[in-house]
Structures are given as C-alpha cells and as structure tokens.
C-alpha cells in the first residue's frame, strides 16, 4: 500500500519536473504539441490493439478455451490508454509499453512468471492467493459444487 501511495505522490512531481525541463529546452508550444501527439498516437494504437485483442478473445471462446491472456492484455490496454491520456512523458512511456504488442506480451509473461497474475485451469487469479478472480481472499474457496437459488414452476 505504501508503494502505491509513493507512486501517486512521486509520479506527478516527476512528470511536472520533466515537462518543465523539456519545455525549457524546446519551448512551451512544442512540448504541448508532443504531449498531444503522443495522446493521438496512443488513441490510434489503443483502437487497433483493442480490436485485435477482442477478436483474439472471441476466437478463443469460440474454440471453447478461456481467453485468460487476452483478459490480461485487455486490462493492460485499458491502463495504457489511461496513461497516454494523462499529460506527461513518463506516463506516456509506460502507456506505450502497455499498447505495443511485443512489449505488452513480454509484460504479461513477466507478470505471469512472477505470480502477480495467474492462469490456472480456466480460472484467472490476481495476486498470490489461489482464489478465483473476483473472490475475496477471506471468502472460503468453492469446493466445486454449484448452488443455484431460485424458484420454479412446473408447466403442464
């Protein structure tokens, strides 16, 4: 939790410092132009890569497979798009890592290797616990039995 707090404090300070430095070297208008250009390039990349990932996920589902890597890629695409819309060069660099396919695939491989995100037999888990995605760590794990609550009426 402290790491996130530190990132949220330091990232804007570093972004402002870098924008001021670049603005001092090339001027204010070219700096603003660079920020706008990276946002436009990022939007185009997000559209292209997002459609590609969506089609790949659909293809895997049609084959009866869980599109786990595509779900992680979709999450990284959303994060990358948000970072590219945020003014700054550091956030743009991280955003482009999330949007450029070979870099994103390497990041997914690294996240899976470190166990930050896991794909296990049709379930997608985040973190180090074995709970399925969306289940809180303090909830008991499902034993495989499915209970459906509801009412029924017999029609004749």
Short mmCIF file of C-alpha atoms in Angstrom, two decimals:
data_model
loop_
_atom_site.label_atom_id
_atom_site.label_comp_id
_atom_site.label_asym_id
_atom_site.label_seq_id
_atom_site.Cartn_x
_atom_site.Cartn_y
_atom_site.Cartn_z
CA UNK A 1 0.00 0.00 0.00
CA UNK A 2 2.89 2.35 0.73
CA UNK A 3 4.27 1.71 -2.73
CA UNK A 4 1.06 2.92 -4.37
CA UNK A 5 0.98 5.97 -2.12
CA UNK A 6 4.59 6.76 -3.01
CA UNK A 7 3.87 6.34 -6.74
CA UNK A 8 0.84 8.63 -6.56
CA UNK A 9 2.95 11.28 -4.82
CA UNK A 10 6.18 10.97 -6.82
CA UNK A 11 4.76 10.39 -10.33
CA UNK A 12 3.08 13.81 -10.70
CA UNK A 13 6.14 15.56 -9.26
CA UNK A 14 8.45 13.77 -11.72
CA UNK A 15 6.05 14.47 -14.60
CA UNK A 16 5.92 18.19 -13.78
CA UNK A 17 9.71 18.36 -13.45
CA UNK A 18 10.23 16.60 -16.79
CA UNK A 19 7.64 18.76 -18.56
CA UNK A 20 9.32 21.91 -17.23
CA UNK A 21 12.76 20.67 -18.31
CA UNK A 22 11.58 19.72 -21.81
CA UNK A 23 9.65 22.99 -22.06
CA UNK A 24 12.82 24.87 -21.13
CA UNK A 25 14.77 23.08 -23.88
CA UNK A 26 12.30 23.16 -26.78
CA UNK A 27 9.69 25.70 -25.65
CA UNK A 28 6.19 25.50 -24.25
CA UNK A 29 4.22 25.07 -27.50
CA UNK A 30 6.40 22.24 -28.91
CA UNK A 31 6.16 20.49 -25.52
CA UNK A 32 2.36 20.76 -25.56
CA UNK A 33 2.43 19.54 -29.16
CA UNK A 34 4.47 16.48 -28.14
CA UNK A 35 2.03 15.67 -25.36
CA UNK A 36 -0.94 15.98 -27.76
CA UNK A 37 0.84 13.94 -30.44
CA UNK A 38 1.53 11.06 -28.04
CA UNK A 39 -2.12 11.11 -26.96
CA UNK A 40 -3.29 10.88 -30.60
CA UNK A 41 -0.82 8.11 -31.45
CA UNK A 42 -1.84 6.29 -28.29
CA UNK A 43 -5.54 6.54 -29.15
CA UNK A 44 -4.89 5.07 -32.60
CA UNK A 45 -2.77 2.26 -31.13
CA UNK A 46 -5.39 1.56 -28.47
CA UNK A 47 -8.11 1.25 -31.08
CA UNK A 48 -6.06 -1.10 -33.27
CA UNK A 49 -4.71 -3.27 -30.46
CA UNK A 50 -8.04 -3.32 -28.62
CA UNK A 51 -9.88 -4.63 -31.68
CA UNK A 52 -7.15 -7.19 -32.29
CA UNK A 53 -7.33 -8.41 -28.68
CA UNK A 54 -11.13 -8.53 -28.78
CA UNK A 55 -11.09 -10.64 -31.94
CA UNK A 56 -8.48 -12.96 -30.45
CA UNK A 57 -10.55 -13.40 -27.27
CA UNK A 58 -13.67 -14.11 -29.30
CA UNK A 59 -11.79 -16.68 -31.38
CA UNK A 60 -10.54 -18.48 -28.25
CA UNK A 61 -14.03 -18.53 -26.73
CA UNK A 62 -15.46 -20.00 -29.94
CA UNK A 63 -12.85 -22.77 -29.62
CA UNK A 64 -14.05 -23.43 -26.07
CA UNK A 65 -10.92 -22.01 -24.44
CA UNK A 66 -10.71 -19.42 -21.69
CA UNK A 67 -9.18 -16.20 -23.10
CA UNK A 68 -7.09 -15.56 -19.97
CA UNK A 69 -4.10 -13.93 -21.70
CA UNK A 70 -6.49 -11.77 -23.71
CA UNK A 71 -8.18 -10.63 -20.49
CA UNK A 72 -4.82 -9.60 -19.05
CA UNK A 73 -3.96 -7.89 -22.34
CA UNK A 74 -7.29 -6.04 -22.24
CA UNK A 75 -6.55 -4.84 -18.72
CA UNK A 76 -3.11 -3.61 -19.80
CA UNK A 77 -4.63 -1.90 -22.84
CA UNK A 78 -7.08 -0.03 -20.60
CA UNK A 79 -4.27 1.02 -18.26
CA UNK A 80 -2.06 2.03 -21.19
CA UNK A 81 -4.84 4.08 -22.75
CA UNK A 82 -5.50 5.91 -19.49
CA UNK A 83 -1.78 6.61 -19.05
CA UNK A 84 -1.48 8.00 -22.57
CA UNK A 85 -4.35 10.39 -21.95
CA UNK A 86 -2.57 11.65 -18.83
CA UNK A 87 -0.24 14.52 -19.76
CA UNK A 88 3.41 13.66 -19.27
CA UNK A 89 6.30 11.80 -20.80
CA UNK A 90 6.82 9.15 -18.11
CA UNK A 91 3.16 8.07 -18.18
CA UNK A 92 3.34 8.07 -21.99
CA UNK A 93 6.35 5.73 -21.91
CA UNK A 94 4.60 3.30 -19.56
CA UNK A 95 1.41 3.61 -21.62
CA UNK A 96 3.24 2.72 -24.82
CA UNK A 97 4.72 -0.35 -23.10
CA UNK A 98 1.14 -1.46 -22.43
CA UNK A 99 0.00 -0.73 -26.01
CA UNK A 100 2.82 -2.06 -28.19
CA UNK A 101 2.13 -5.76 -28.69
CA UNK A 102 5.65 -7.26 -28.24
CA UNK A 103 6.27 -5.14 -25.15
CA UNK A 104 2.81 -5.96 -23.75
CA UNK A 105 3.35 -9.70 -24.34
CA UNK A 106 6.70 -9.50 -22.54
CA UNK A 107 4.99 -7.68 -19.65
CA UNK A 108 2.24 -10.34 -19.49
CA UNK A 109 4.89 -13.08 -19.46
CA UNK A 110 6.71 -11.29 -16.64
CA UNK A 111 3.51 -10.80 -14.61
CA UNK A 112 2.65 -14.49 -15.01
CA UNK A 113 6.23 -15.56 -14.22
CA UNK A 114 6.32 -13.51 -11.01
CA UNK A 115 2.91 -14.77 -9.96
CA UNK A 116 1.34 -11.30 -9.88
CA UNK A 117 -1.40 -12.75 -12.09
CA UNK A 118 -2.06 -16.42 -12.59
CA UNK A 119 -3.96 -18.52 -15.10
CA UNK A 120 -4.97 -21.89 -13.66
CA UNK A 121 -7.24 -24.34 -15.42
CA UNK A 122 -9.86 -21.92 -16.61
CA UNK A 123 -9.72 -19.54 -13.65
CA UNK A 124 -7.89 -16.24 -13.66
CA UNK A 125 -6.40 -15.14 -10.36
CA UNK A 126 -4.75 -11.93 -9.32
CA UNK A 127 -2.23 -11.83 -6.51
CA UNK A 128 -0.57 -14.75 -4.82
CA UNK A 129 -3.66 -16.47 -3.44
CA UNK A 130 -5.42 -19.38 -5.12
CA UNK A 131 -8.86 -17.75 -5.05
CA UNK A 132 -10.66 -17.28 -8.40
CA UNK A 133 -10.72 -13.80 -9.88
CA UNK A 134 -13.28 -11.66 -8.11
CA UNK A 135 -13.36 -13.74 -4.93
CA UNK A 136 -12.04 -12.05 -1.80
CA UNK A 137 -9.14 -13.76 0.00
CA UNK A 138 -11.16 -14.13 3.22
CA UNK A 139 -14.04 -15.95 1.48
CA UNK A 140 -13.99 -19.74 1.65
CA UNK A 141 -12.93 -21.33 -1.61
CA UNK A 142 -15.64 -23.06 -3.63
CA UNK A 143 -15.32 -26.84 -3.46
CA UNK A 144 -16.64 -27.27 -6.98
CA UNK A 145 -20.29 -27.63 -6.04
CA UNK A 146 -22.57 -25.08 -7.62
CA UNK A 147 -25.68 -23.98 -5.77
CA UNK A 148 -28.31 -22.02 -7.64
CA UNK A 149 -31.01 -20.36 -5.58
CA UNK A 150 -34.35 -19.76 -7.21
CA UNK A 151 -37.97 -20.70 -7.67
CA UNK A 152 -39.51 -22.98 -10.25
CA UNK A 153 -42.95 -23.73 -11.56
CA UNK A 154 -43.99 -26.91 -13.31
CA UNK A 155 -45.91 -26.22 -16.50
CA UNK A 156 -48.32 -28.81 -17.77
#
